Amino acid sequence: MGSDLPDHPVCVLDASSYVGFWILKGLLSRGYSVHAAIQNKKEKKIMEMAKEDDTKLVVFGVDVLDYQSILVALKSCSGVFCCLDFQDPYDEKMVDLEVRGAINVVEACAQTDSIAKIVFTSSLTAAIWRENICSEKDVDERSWSDQSFCRKFKLWYALAKTLSEQAAWALAMDRDLNMVSINPGLVLGPSVSQQNPRSTRAAQMFENGVLAYVNVNFLVSVHIRAMEDTSTCGRYLCFDQIVNTEEEAVKIAQGLSPLISLPQSYECGGSEVYEERLRNKKLNKLVEGTAY
C-alpha cells in the first residue's frame, strides 16, 4: 500500500467533527500521513492519537474564520477532506459561520500549491428540500434544496449545507480547483447520537421517500475512494439504505433518539410503504468492485 500513498500528507478539517474523526481514523489505518485540523482544541482523543504516532499524525488548531490558521494546517498537503460541522442548535448565525468557513477553506486550498484535490462533505439535506419534492420522480446529484423553502420552515442545517456547498463549488470552479462533494444521508455509527447531535424533519423525509442513512465506515471508504480515484467529479449522494417502511422508520428513530424523532402516529409500526425517490447510481459506479 505504501507505494500507492501520496508523497505529501492529506488534511482533515475539521477532524474533531464526527465524520472528520472517522475519516482521520480511516486514513491512518490505511497508512496515510495526516494533518488533523481541529476547531475543538479540547479534543483529547485526537491529541492522544498524535502522541501514539507522531510520525503519521500532526494536529493543528484552526479557526475556520481565521484564514491564516487554515493555511498553516494545509501546508505541504496533497489533498484536503473538508468536513465542517457544528453542534446543534443550528440557527441563522451557524449558517453564516459554515458558509464563511467553507469559503475560507477553499480559498486557502487555492493558495496552497501542493493541494491537488478537495473532498467536500456536504449532506443529503442539501438536495431534498423544496415545495414540489413529493411530485418529483427522482432526487439525484442534480438536485438542490430550495433556500427559500429552508428559510420558511427554519431548516437551518439544510440551509447551511446547501449554501456552504454552493459557495464551495462556485469558488472551486472560479479558482480551477479539483473538487468533489459527498452528500451523505443520516450518518450511523458508534456514539453517533452523543457525538453528532442533529435535528431533522425525519417524518417529512420519510413520507417523501428521501429518508436514508449511511454507516460511517462505508462513508469513510467513499471519501477516501473519492480522493484516490482520479476520475471522480461533481457530487455523490451517499447512503446505504432508504427508509421507506414504517417498521424500519420506527426502529431507526428509537435507536437514534433524540437525533431523530417521529410523530406518535408512527409508533404503531404500520405496514405502509412509501415510494423511494433517491437515486445514487453515480455512487454505485464509484464503489463498484471495492470492499464495503
PDB file of N, CA, C and O in Angstrom, residues 94-170:
ATOM      1  N   MET A  94     -25.257  30.170  12.632  1.00  0.00           N
ATOM      2  CA  MET A  94     -24.469  28.998  12.264  1.00  0.00           C
ATOM      3  C   MET A  94     -24.400  28.838  10.749  1.00  0.00           C
ATOM      4  O   MET A  94     -23.391  28.391  10.204  1.00  0.00           O
ATOM      5  N   VAL A  95     -25.481  29.187  10.069  1.00  0.00           N
ATOM      6  CA  VAL A  95     -25.493  29.120   8.599  1.00  0.00           C
ATOM      7  C   VAL A  95     -24.400  30.014   8.040  1.00  0.00           C
ATOM      8  O   VAL A  95     -23.586  29.594   7.205  1.00  0.00           O
ATOM      9  N   ASP A  96     -24.351  31.248   8.512  1.00  0.00           N
ATOM     10  CA  ASP A  96     -23.346  32.201   8.044  1.00  0.00           C
ATOM     11  C   ASP A  96     -21.944  31.723   8.385  1.00  0.00           C
ATOM     12  O   ASP A  96     -21.020  31.825   7.555  1.00  0.00           O
ATOM     13  N   LEU A  97     -21.762  31.176   9.583  1.00  0.00           N
ATOM     14  CA  LEU A  97     -20.455  30.685  10.010  1.00  0.00           C
ATOM     15  C   LEU A  97     -19.954  29.564   9.104  1.00  0.00           C
ATOM     16  O   LEU A  97     -18.790  29.544   8.690  1.00  0.00           O
ATOM     17  N   GLU A  98     -20.851  28.625   8.770  1.00  0.00           N
ATOM     18  CA  GLU A  98     -20.441  27.493   7.946  1.00  0.00           C
ATOM     19  C   GLU A  98     -20.114  27.928   6.516  1.00  0.00           C
ATOM     20  O   GLU A  98     -19.167  27.427   5.915  1.00  0.00           O
ATOM     21  N   VAL A  99     -20.886  28.855   5.975  1.00  0.00           N
ATOM     22  CA  VAL A  99     -20.616  29.351   4.628  1.00  0.00           C
ATOM     23  C   VAL A  99     -19.269  30.064   4.575  1.00  0.00           C
ATOM     24  O   VAL A  99     -18.446  29.811   3.681  1.00  0.00           O
ATOM     25  N   ARG A 100     -19.030  30.925   5.544  1.00  0.00           N
ATOM     26  CA  ARG A 100     -17.762  31.658   5.580  1.00  0.00           C
ATOM     27  C   ARG A 100     -16.593  30.699   5.769  1.00  0.00           C
ATOM     28  O   ARG A 100     -15.527  30.861   5.170  1.00  0.00           O
ATOM     29  N   GLY A 101     -16.792  29.666   6.600  1.00  0.00           N
ATOM     30  CA  GLY A 101     -15.747  28.687   6.816  1.00  0.00           C
ATOM     31  C   GLY A 101     -15.415  27.923   5.544  1.00  0.00           C
ATOM     32  O   GLY A 101     -14.239  27.710   5.214  1.00  0.00           O
ATOM     33  N   ALA A 102     -16.461  27.509   4.816  1.00  0.00           N
ATOM     34  CA  ALA A 102     -16.247  26.768   3.570  1.00  0.00           C
ATOM     35  C   ALA A 102     -15.489  27.623   2.559  1.00  0.00           C
ATOM     36  O   ALA A 102     -14.568  27.136   1.874  1.00  0.00           O
ATOM     37  N   ILE A 103     -15.845  28.886   2.445  1.00  0.00           N
ATOM     38  CA  ILE A 103     -15.158  29.792   1.522  1.00  0.00           C
ATOM     39  C   ILE A 103     -13.690  29.933   1.907  1.00  0.00           C
ATOM     40  O   ILE A 103     -12.794  29.886   1.049  1.00  0.00           O
ATOM     41  N   ASN A 104     -13.413  30.078   3.193  1.00  0.00           N
ATOM     42  CA  ASN A 104     -12.032  30.225   3.645  1.00  0.00           C
ATOM     43  C   ASN A 104     -11.203  28.977   3.355  1.00  0.00           C
ATOM     44  O   ASN A 104     -10.035  29.070   2.951  1.00  0.00           O
ATOM     45  N   VAL A 105     -11.791  27.806   3.568  1.00  0.00           N
ATOM     46  CA  VAL A 105     -11.055  26.564   3.309  1.00  0.00           C
ATOM     47  C   VAL A 105     -10.728  26.431   1.822  1.00  0.00           C
ATOM     48  O   VAL A 105      -9.584  26.119   1.453  1.00  0.00           O
ATOM     49  N   VAL A 106     -11.706  26.660   0.963  1.00  0.00           N
ATOM     50  CA  VAL A 106     -11.469  26.521  -0.473  1.00  0.00           C
ATOM     51  C   VAL A 106     -10.470  27.562  -0.973  1.00  0.00           C
ATOM     52  O   VAL A 106      -9.581  27.257  -1.784  1.00  0.00           O
ATOM     53  N   GLU A 107     -10.590  28.782  -0.484  1.00  0.00           N
ATOM     54  CA  GLU A 107      -9.645  29.814  -0.899  1.00  0.00           C
ATOM     55  C   GLU A 107      -8.235  29.479  -0.419  1.00  0.00           C
ATOM     56  O   GLU A 107      -7.245  29.680  -1.151  1.00  0.00           O
ATOM     57  N   ALA A 108      -8.117  28.924   0.792  1.00  0.00           N
ATOM     58  CA  ALA A 108      -6.806  28.520   1.300  1.00  0.00           C
ATOM     59  C   ALA A 108      -6.219  27.405   0.434  1.00  0.00           C
ATOM     60  O   ALA A 108      -5.013  27.362   0.191  1.00  0.00           O
ATOM     61  N   CYS A 109      -7.072  26.509  -0.034  1.00  0.00           N
ATOM     62  CA  CYS A 109      -6.611  25.451  -0.945  1.00  0.00           C
ATOM     63  C   CYS A 109      -6.076  26.053  -2.237  1.00  0.00           C
ATOM     64  O   CYS A 109      -5.068  25.583  -2.791  1.00  0.00           O
ATOM     65  N   ALA A 110      -6.745  27.086  -2.719  1.00  0.00           N
ATOM     66  CA  ALA A 110      -6.314  27.739  -3.960  1.00  0.00           C
ATOM     67  C   ALA A 110      -4.946  28.386  -3.798  1.00  0.00           C
ATOM     68  O   ALA A 110      -4.190  28.518  -4.765  1.00  0.00           O
ATOM     69  N   GLN A 111      -4.624  28.771  -2.570  1.00  0.00           N
ATOM     70  CA  GLN A 111      -3.346  29.429  -2.298  1.00  0.00           C
ATOM     71  C   GLN A 111      -2.269  28.454  -1.842  1.00  0.00           C
ATOM     72  O   GLN A 111      -1.164  28.875  -1.499  1.00  0.00           O
ATOM     73  N   THR A 112      -2.594  27.158  -1.812  1.00  0.00           N
ATOM     74  CA  THR A 112      -1.626  26.129  -1.410  1.00  0.00           C
ATOM     75  C   THR A 112      -1.281  25.286  -2.630  1.00  0.00           C
ATOM     76  O   THR A 112      -2.070  24.476  -3.099  1.00  0.00           O
ATOM     77  N   ASP A 113      -0.087  25.487  -3.161  1.00  0.00           N
ATOM     78  CA  ASP A 113       0.300  24.879  -4.437  1.00  0.00           C
ATOM     79  C   ASP A 113       0.257  23.355  -4.418  1.00  0.00           C
ATOM     80  O   ASP A 113       0.029  22.721  -5.457  1.00  0.00           O
ATOM     81  N   SER A 114       0.463  22.752  -3.257  1.00  0.00           N
ATOM     82  CA  SER A 114       0.546  21.290  -3.197  1.00  0.00           C
ATOM     83  C   SER A 114      -0.817  20.602  -3.227  1.00  0.00           C
ATOM     84  O   SER A 114      -0.905  19.403  -3.484  1.00  0.00           O
ATOM     85  N   ILE A 115      -1.895  21.340  -2.980  1.00  0.00           N
ATOM     86  CA  ILE A 115      -3.234  20.735  -2.935  1.00  0.00           C
ATOM     87  C   ILE A 115      -3.675  20.326  -4.337  1.00  0.00           C
ATOM     88  O   ILE A 115      -3.795  21.153  -5.234  1.00  0.00           O
ATOM     89  N   ALA A 116      -3.942  19.013  -4.501  1.00  0.00           N
ATOM     90  CA  ALA A 116      -4.383  18.512  -5.805  1.00  0.00           C
ATOM     91  C   ALA A 116      -5.879  18.229  -5.842  1.00  0.00           C
ATOM     92  O   ALA A 116      -6.472  18.179  -6.923  1.00  0.00           O
ATOM     93  N   LYS A 117      -6.502  18.053  -4.654  1.00  0.00           N
ATOM     94  CA  LYS A 117      -7.918  17.688  -4.655  1.00  0.00           C
ATOM     95  C   LYS A 117      -8.574  18.050  -3.331  1.00  0.00           C
ATOM     96  O   LYS A 117      -7.956  17.956  -2.271  1.00  0.00           O
ATOM     97  N   ILE A 118      -9.842  18.440  -3.424  1.00  0.00           N
ATOM     98  CA  ILE A 118     -10.676  18.694  -2.246  1.00  0.00           C
ATOM     99  C   ILE A 118     -11.833  17.706  -2.259  1.00  0.00           C
ATOM    100  O   ILE A 118     -12.527  17.575  -3.269  1.00  0.00           O
ATOM    101  N   VAL A 119     -12.038  17.008  -1.151  1.00  0.00           N
ATOM    102  CA  VAL A 119     -13.243  16.206  -0.978  1.00  0.00           C
ATOM    103  C   VAL A 119     -14.090  16.924   0.070  1.00  0.00           C
ATOM    104  O   VAL A 119     -13.706  17.013   1.235  1.00  0.00           O
ATOM    105  N   PHE A 120     -15.196  17.448  -0.374  1.00  0.00           N
ATOM    106  CA  PHE A 120     -16.038  18.316   0.450  1.00  0.00           C
ATOM    107  C   PHE A 120     -17.241  17.522   0.976  1.00  0.00           C
ATOM    108  O   PHE A 120     -18.020  16.987   0.187  1.00  0.00           O
ATOM    109  N   THR A 121     -17.376  17.437   2.292  1.00  0.00           N
ATOM    110  CA  THR A 121     -18.506  16.733   2.890  1.00  0.00           C
ATOM    111  C   THR A 121     -19.683  17.682   3.025  1.00  0.00           C
ATOM    112  O   THR A 121     -19.615  18.674   3.750  1.00  0.00           O
ATOM    113  N   SER A 122     -20.756  17.383   2.326  1.00  0.00           N
ATOM    114  CA  SER A 122     -21.978  18.175   2.411  1.00  0.00           C
ATOM    115  C   SER A 122     -23.038  17.330   3.128  1.00  0.00           C
ATOM    116  O   SER A 122     -22.768  16.739   4.162  1.00  0.00           O
ATOM    117  N   SER A 123     -24.220  17.251   2.584  1.00  0.00           N
ATOM    118  CA  SER A 123     -25.301  16.486   3.208  1.00  0.00           C
ATOM    119  C   SER A 123     -26.394  16.221   2.184  1.00  0.00           C
ATOM    120  O   SER A 123     -26.591  17.003   1.248  1.00  0.00           O
ATOM    121  N   LEU A 124     -27.091  15.124   2.388  1.00  0.00           N
ATOM    122  CA  LEU A 124     -28.258  14.837   1.559  1.00  0.00           C
ATOM    123  C   LEU A 124     -29.299  15.937   1.703  1.00  0.00           C
ATOM    124  O   LEU A 124     -30.065  16.206   0.780  1.00  0.00           O
ATOM    125  N   THR A 125     -29.318  16.595   2.863  1.00  0.00           N
ATOM    126  CA  THR A 125     -30.296  17.663   3.083  1.00  0.00           C
ATOM    127  C   THR A 125     -30.053  18.855   2.161  1.00  0.00           C
ATOM    128  O   THR A 125     -30.923  19.719   2.035  1.00  0.00           O
ATOM    129  N   ALA A 126     -28.902  18.907   1.511  1.00  0.00           N
ATOM    130  CA  ALA A 126     -28.644  19.977   0.550  1.00  0.00           C
ATOM    131  C   ALA A 126     -29.276  19.687  -0.806  1.00  0.00           C
ATOM    132  O   ALA A 126     -29.169  20.489  -1.729  1.00  0.00           O
ATOM    133  N   ALA A 127     -29.977  18.542  -0.906  1.00  0.00           N
ATOM    134  CA  ALA A 127     -30.546  18.146  -2.200  1.00  0.00           C
ATOM    135  C   ALA A 127     -32.046  17.881  -2.169  1.00  0.00           C
ATOM    136  O   ALA A 127     -32.664  17.745  -3.224  1.00  0.00           O
ATOM    137  N   ILE A 128     -32.671  17.799  -0.990  1.00  0.00           N
ATOM    138  CA  ILE A 128     -34.021  17.225  -0.933  1.00  0.00           C
ATOM    139  C   ILE A 128     -35.154  18.189  -0.619  1.00  0.00           C
ATOM    140  O   ILE A 128     -36.319  17.848  -0.849  1.00  0.00           O
ATOM    141  N   TRP A 129     -34.857  19.390  -0.105  1.00  0.00           N
ATOM    142  CA  TRP A 129     -35.940  20.228   0.411  1.00  0.00           C
ATOM    143  C   TRP A 129     -36.415  21.283  -0.579  1.00  0.00           C
ATOM    144  O   TRP A 129     -35.664  22.168  -0.956  1.00  0.00           O
ATOM    145  N   ARG A 130     -37.670  21.166  -0.996  1.00  0.00           N
ATOM    146  CA  ARG A 130     -38.333  22.188  -1.816  1.00  0.00           C
ATOM    147  C   ARG A 130     -39.826  21.892  -1.848  1.00  0.00           C
ATOM    148  O   ARG A 130     -40.272  20.811  -1.450  1.00  0.00           O
ATOM    149  N   GLU A 131     -40.583  22.836  -2.341  1.00  0.00           N
ATOM    150  CA  GLU A 131     -42.037  22.760  -2.281  1.00  0.00           C
ATOM    151  C   GLU A 131     -42.593  21.541  -3.014  1.00  0.00           C
ATOM    152  O   GLU A 131     -43.525  20.900  -2.563  1.00  0.00           O
ATOM    153  N   ASN A 132     -42.018  21.202  -4.149  1.00  0.00           N
ATOM    154  CA  ASN A 132     -42.596  20.171  -5.010  1.00  0.00           C
ATOM    155  C   ASN A 132     -41.897  18.826  -4.894  1.00  0.00           C
ATOM    156  O   ASN A 132     -41.953  18.017  -5.811  1.00  0.00           O
ATOM    157  N   ILE A 133     -41.234  18.562  -3.782  1.00  0.00           N
ATOM    158  CA  ILE A 133     -40.472  17.331  -3.653  1.00  0.00           C
ATOM    159  C   ILE A 133     -41.339  16.087  -3.836  1.00  0.00           C
ATOM    160  O   ILE A 133     -40.912  15.095  -4.428  1.00  0.00           O
ATOM    161  N   CYS A 134     -42.574  16.137  -3.364  1.00  0.00           N
ATOM    162  CA  CYS A 134     -43.427  14.952  -3.432  1.00  0.00           C
ATOM    163  C   CYS A 134     -43.845  14.620  -4.862  1.00  0.00           C
ATOM    164  O   CYS A 134     -44.279  13.503  -5.144  1.00  0.00           O
ATOM    165  N   SER A 135     -43.727  15.581  -5.779  1.00  0.00           N
ATOM    166  CA  SER A 135     -44.145  15.344  -7.165  1.00  0.00           C
ATOM    167  C   SER A 135     -42.980  14.947  -8.070  1.00  0.00           C
ATOM    168  O   SER A 135     -43.186  14.585  -9.224  1.00  0.00           O
ATOM    169  N   GLU A 136     -41.753  15.000  -7.543  1.00  0.00           N
ATOM    170  CA  GLU A 136     -40.594  14.675  -8.364  1.00  0.00           C
ATOM    171  C   GLU A 136     -40.288  13.186  -8.298  1.00  0.00           C
ATOM    172  O   GLU A 136     -40.276  12.593  -7.224  1.00  0.00           O
ATOM    173  N   LYS A 137     -40.022  12.613  -9.440  1.00  0.00           N
ATOM    174  CA  LYS A 137     -39.756  11.175  -9.501  1.00  0.00           C
ATOM    175  C   LYS A 137     -38.393  10.831  -8.938  1.00  0.00           C
ATOM    176  O   LYS A 137     -38.236   9.888  -8.164  1.00  0.00           O
ATOM    177  N   ASP A 138     -37.371  11.597  -9.331  1.00  0.00           N
ATOM    178  CA  ASP A 138     -36.007  11.296  -8.912  1.00  0.00           C
ATOM    179  C   ASP A 138     -35.372  12.469  -8.179  1.00  0.00           C
ATOM    180  O   ASP A 138     -35.574  13.630  -8.543  1.00  0.00           O
ATOM    181  N   VAL A 139     -34.603  12.149  -7.153  1.00  0.00           N
ATOM    182  CA  VAL A 139     -33.737  13.109  -6.487  1.00  0.00           C
ATOM    183  C   VAL A 139     -32.320  12.552  -6.606  1.00  0.00           C
ATOM    184  O   VAL A 139     -32.029  11.467  -6.096  1.00  0.00           O
ATOM    185  N   ASP A 140     -31.455  13.274  -7.308  1.00  0.00           N
ATOM    186  CA  ASP A 140     -30.096  12.780  -7.514  1.00  0.00           C
ATOM    187  C   ASP A 140     -29.112  13.937  -7.394  1.00  0.00           C
ATOM    188  O   ASP A 140     -29.438  14.987  -6.820  1.00  0.00           O
ATOM    189  N   GLU A 141     -27.910  13.747  -7.938  1.00  0.00           N
ATOM    190  CA  GLU A 141     -26.845  14.739  -7.776  1.00  0.00           C
ATOM    191  C   GLU A 141     -27.164  16.078  -8.419  1.00  0.00           C
ATOM    192  O   GLU A 141     -26.526  17.083  -8.093  1.00  0.00           O
ATOM    193  N   ARG A 142     -28.135  16.125  -9.287  1.00  0.00           N
ATOM    194  CA  ARG A 142     -28.510  17.400  -9.919  1.00  0.00           C
ATOM    195  C   ARG A 142     -29.451  18.222  -9.053  1.00  0.00           C
ATOM    196  O   ARG A 142     -29.717  19.388  -9.353  1.00  0.00           O
ATOM    197  N   SER A 143     -29.961  17.628  -7.990  1.00  0.00           N
ATOM    198  CA  SER A 143     -30.977  18.268  -7.152  1.00  0.00           C
ATOM    199  C   SER A 143     -30.353  19.148  -6.069  1.00  0.00           C
ATOM    200  O   SER A 143     -29.329  18.791  -5.476  1.00  0.00           O
ATOM    201  N   TRP A 144     -30.996  20.282  -5.823  1.00  0.00           N
ATOM    202  CA  TRP A 144     -30.562  21.184  -4.761  1.00  0.00           C
ATOM    203  C   TRP A 144     -31.773  21.579  -3.907  1.00  0.00           C
ATOM    204  O   TRP A 144     -32.871  21.750  -4.422  1.00  0.00           O
ATOM    205  N   SER A 145     -31.551  21.720  -2.614  1.00  0.00           N
ATOM    206  CA  SER A 145     -32.607  22.223  -1.739  1.00  0.00           C
ATOM    207  C   SER A 145     -32.854  23.697  -2.036  1.00  0.00           C
ATOM    208  O   SER A 145     -31.931  24.441  -2.376  1.00  0.00           O
ATOM    209  N   ASP A 146     -34.107  24.105  -1.912  1.00  0.00           N
ATOM    210  CA  ASP A 146     -34.504  25.482  -2.179  1.00  0.00           C
ATOM    211  C   ASP A 146     -34.251  26.344  -0.941  1.00  0.00           C
ATOM    212  O   ASP A 146     -34.748  26.043   0.147  1.00  0.00           O
ATOM    213  N   GLN A 147     -33.499  27.419  -1.126  1.00  0.00           N
ATOM    214  CA  GLN A 147     -33.131  28.273   0.012  1.00  0.00           C
ATOM    215  C   GLN A 147     -34.358  28.896   0.683  1.00  0.00           C
ATOM    216  O   GLN A 147     -34.444  28.946   1.914  1.00  0.00           O
ATOM    217  N   SER A 148     -35.298  29.351  -0.118  1.00  0.00           N
ATOM    218  CA  SER A 148     -36.497  29.987   0.439  1.00  0.00           C
ATOM    219  C   SER A 148     -37.315  29.001   1.263  1.00  0.00           C
ATOM    220  O   SER A 148     -37.842  29.335   2.329  1.00  0.00           O
ATOM    221  N   PHE A 149     -37.435  27.771   0.762  1.00  0.00           N
ATOM    222  CA  PHE A 149     -38.157  26.733   1.486  1.00  0.00           C
ATOM    223  C   PHE A 149     -37.480  26.460   2.826  1.00  0.00           C
ATOM    224  O   PHE A 149     -38.146  26.345   3.861  1.00  0.00           O
ATOM    225  N   CYS A 150     -36.162  26.358   2.818  1.00  0.00           N
ATOM    226  CA  CYS A 150     -35.423  26.094   4.057  1.00  0.00           C
ATOM    227  C   CYS A 150     -35.605  27.226   5.064  1.00  0.00           C
ATOM    228  O   CYS A 150     -35.776  26.982   6.265  1.00  0.00           O
ATOM    229  N   ARG A 151     -35.580  28.463   4.584  1.00  0.00           N
ATOM    230  CA  ARG A 151     -35.773  29.598   5.492  1.00  0.00           C
ATOM    231  C   ARG A 151     -37.200  29.623   6.030  1.00  0.00           C
ATOM    232  O   ARG A 151     -37.429  29.890   7.215  1.00  0.00           O
ATOM    233  N   LYS A 152     -38.165  29.341   5.169  1.00  0.00           N
ATOM    234  CA  LYS A 152     -39.567  29.365   5.568  1.00  0.00           C
ATOM    235  C   LYS A 152     -39.843  28.402   6.710  1.00  0.00           C
ATOM    236  O   LYS A 152     -40.570  28.732   7.659  1.00  0.00           O
ATOM    237  N   PHE A 153     -39.257  27.208   6.655  1.00  0.00           N
ATOM    238  CA  PHE A 153     -39.503  26.190   7.668  1.00  0.00           C
ATOM    239  C   PHE A 153     -38.357  26.071   8.675  1.00  0.00           C
ATOM    240  O   PHE A 153     -38.292  25.104   9.427  1.00  0.00           O
ATOM    241  N   LYS A 154     -37.457  27.083   8.642  1.00  0.00           N
ATOM    242  CA  LYS A 154     -36.344  27.137   9.604  1.00  0.00           C
ATOM    243  C   LYS A 154     -35.505  25.855   9.588  1.00  0.00           C
ATOM    244  O   LYS A 154     -35.099  25.337  10.632  1.00  0.00           O
ATOM    245  N   LEU A 155     -35.236  25.369   8.393  1.00  0.00           N
ATOM    246  CA  LEU A 155     -34.368  24.201   8.223  1.00  0.00           C
ATOM    247  C   LEU A 155     -32.920  24.694   8.117  1.00  0.00           C
ATOM    248  O   LEU A 155     -32.295  24.660   7.061  1.00  0.00           O
ATOM    249  N   TRP A 156     -32.408  25.157   9.251  1.00  0.00           N
ATOM    250  CA  TRP A 156     -31.126  25.847   9.241  1.00  0.00           C
ATOM    251  C   TRP A 156     -29.966  24.925   8.874  1.00  0.00           C
ATOM    252  O   TRP A 156     -29.019  25.350   8.201  1.00  0.00           O
ATOM    253  N   TYR A 157     -29.997  23.687   9.332  1.00  0.00           N
ATOM    254  CA  TYR A 157     -28.926  22.749   8.990  1.00  0.00           C
ATOM    255  C   TYR A 157     -28.897  22.515   7.478  1.00  0.00           C
ATOM    256  O   TYR A 157     -27.832  22.572   6.847  1.00  0.00           O
ATOM    257  N   ALA A 158     -30.059  22.256   6.894  1.00  0.00           N
ATOM    258  CA  ALA A 158     -30.137  22.045   5.446  1.00  0.00           C
ATOM    259  C   ALA A 158     -29.690  23.292   4.691  1.00  0.00           C
ATOM    260  O   ALA A 158     -28.993  23.202   3.667  1.00  0.00           O
ATOM    261  N   LEU A 159     -30.077  24.454   5.188  1.00  0.00           N
ATOM    262  CA  LEU A 159     -29.686  25.708   4.536  1.00  0.00           C
ATOM    263  C   LEU A 159     -28.177  25.899   4.615  1.00  0.00           C
ATOM    264  O   LEU A 159     -27.543  26.306   3.627  1.00  0.00           O
ATOM    265  N   ALA A 160     -27.590  25.595   5.778  1.00  0.00           N
ATOM    266  CA  ALA A 160     -26.138  25.735   5.940  1.00  0.00           C
ATOM    267  C   ALA A 160     -25.399  24.832   4.965  1.00  0.00           C
ATOM    268  O   ALA A 160     -24.423  25.243   4.320  1.00  0.00           O
ATOM    269  N   LYS A 161     -25.861  23.590   4.838  1.00  0.00           N
ATOM    270  CA  LYS A 161     -25.197  22.651   3.935  1.00  0.00           C
ATOM    271  C   LYS A 161     -25.392  23.051   2.472  1.00  0.00           C
ATOM    272  O   LYS A 161     -24.465  22.934   1.652  1.00  0.00           O
ATOM    273  N   THR A 162     -26.581  23.543   2.140  1.00  0.00           N
ATOM    274  CA  THR A 162     -26.846  23.970   0.762  1.00  0.00           C
ATOM    275  C   THR A 162     -25.981  25.161   0.375  1.00  0.00           C
ATOM    276  O   THR A 162     -25.295  25.148  -0.654  1.00  0.00           O
ATOM    277  N   LEU A 163     -26.011  26.196   1.201  1.00  0.00           N
ATOM    278  CA  LEU A 163     -25.284  27.424   0.878  1.00  0.00           C
ATOM    279  C   LEU A 163     -23.772  27.230   0.931  1.00  0.00           C
ATOM    280  O   LEU A 163     -23.039  27.774   0.094  1.00  0.00           O
ATOM    281  N   SER A 164     -23.287  26.463   1.902  1.00  0.00           N
ATOM    282  CA  SER A 164     -21.840  26.255   2.009  1.00  0.00           C
ATOM    283  C   SER A 164     -21.324  25.419   0.840  1.00  0.00           C
ATOM    284  O   SER A 164     -20.253  25.698   0.286  1.00  0.00           O
ATOM    285  N   GLU A 165     -22.095  24.405   0.434  1.00  0.00           N
ATOM    286  CA  GLU A 165     -21.655  23.601  -0.702  1.00  0.00           C
ATOM    287  C   GLU A 165     -21.685  24.415  -1.990  1.00  0.00           C
ATOM    288  O   GLU A 165     -20.761  24.345  -2.814  1.00  0.00           O
ATOM    289  N   GLN A 166     -22.743  25.194  -2.179  1.00  0.00           N
ATOM    290  CA  GLN A 166     -22.822  26.017  -3.386  1.00  0.00           C
ATOM    291  C   GLN A 166     -21.700  27.048  -3.433  1.00  0.00           C
ATOM    292  O   GLN A 166     -21.116  27.293  -4.494  1.00  0.00           O
ATOM    293  N   ALA A 167     -21.393  27.635  -2.277  1.00  0.00           N
ATOM    294  CA  ALA A 167     -20.297  28.609  -2.221  1.00  0.00           C
ATOM    295  C   ALA A 167     -18.962  27.938  -2.529  1.00  0.00           C
ATOM    296  O   ALA A 167     -18.117  28.494  -3.245  1.00  0.00           O
ATOM    297  N   ALA A 168     -18.765  26.733  -1.990  1.00  0.00           N
ATOM    298  CA  ALA A 168     -17.532  25.997  -2.236  1.00  0.00           C
ATOM    299  C   ALA A 168     -17.387  25.661  -3.717  1.00  0.00           C
ATOM    300  O   ALA A 168     -16.298  25.819  -4.300  1.00  0.00           O
ATOM    301  N   TRP A 169     -18.486  25.217  -4.339  1.00  0.00           N
ATOM    302  CA  TRP A 169     -18.438  24.884  -5.764  1.00  0.00           C
ATOM    303  C   TRP A 169     -18.140  26.120  -6.615  1.00  0.00           C
ATOM    304  O   TRP A 169     -17.333  26.066  -7.553  1.00  0.00           O
ATOM    305  N   ALA A 170     -18.795  27.229  -6.293  1.00  0.00           N
ATOM    306  CA  ALA A 170     -18.585  28.449  -7.080  1.00  0.00           C
ATOM    307  C   ALA A 170     -17.128  28.890  -7.022  1.00  0.00           C
ATOM    308  O   ALA A 170     -16.520  29.243  -8.045  1.00  0.00           O
TER     309      ALA A 170
END
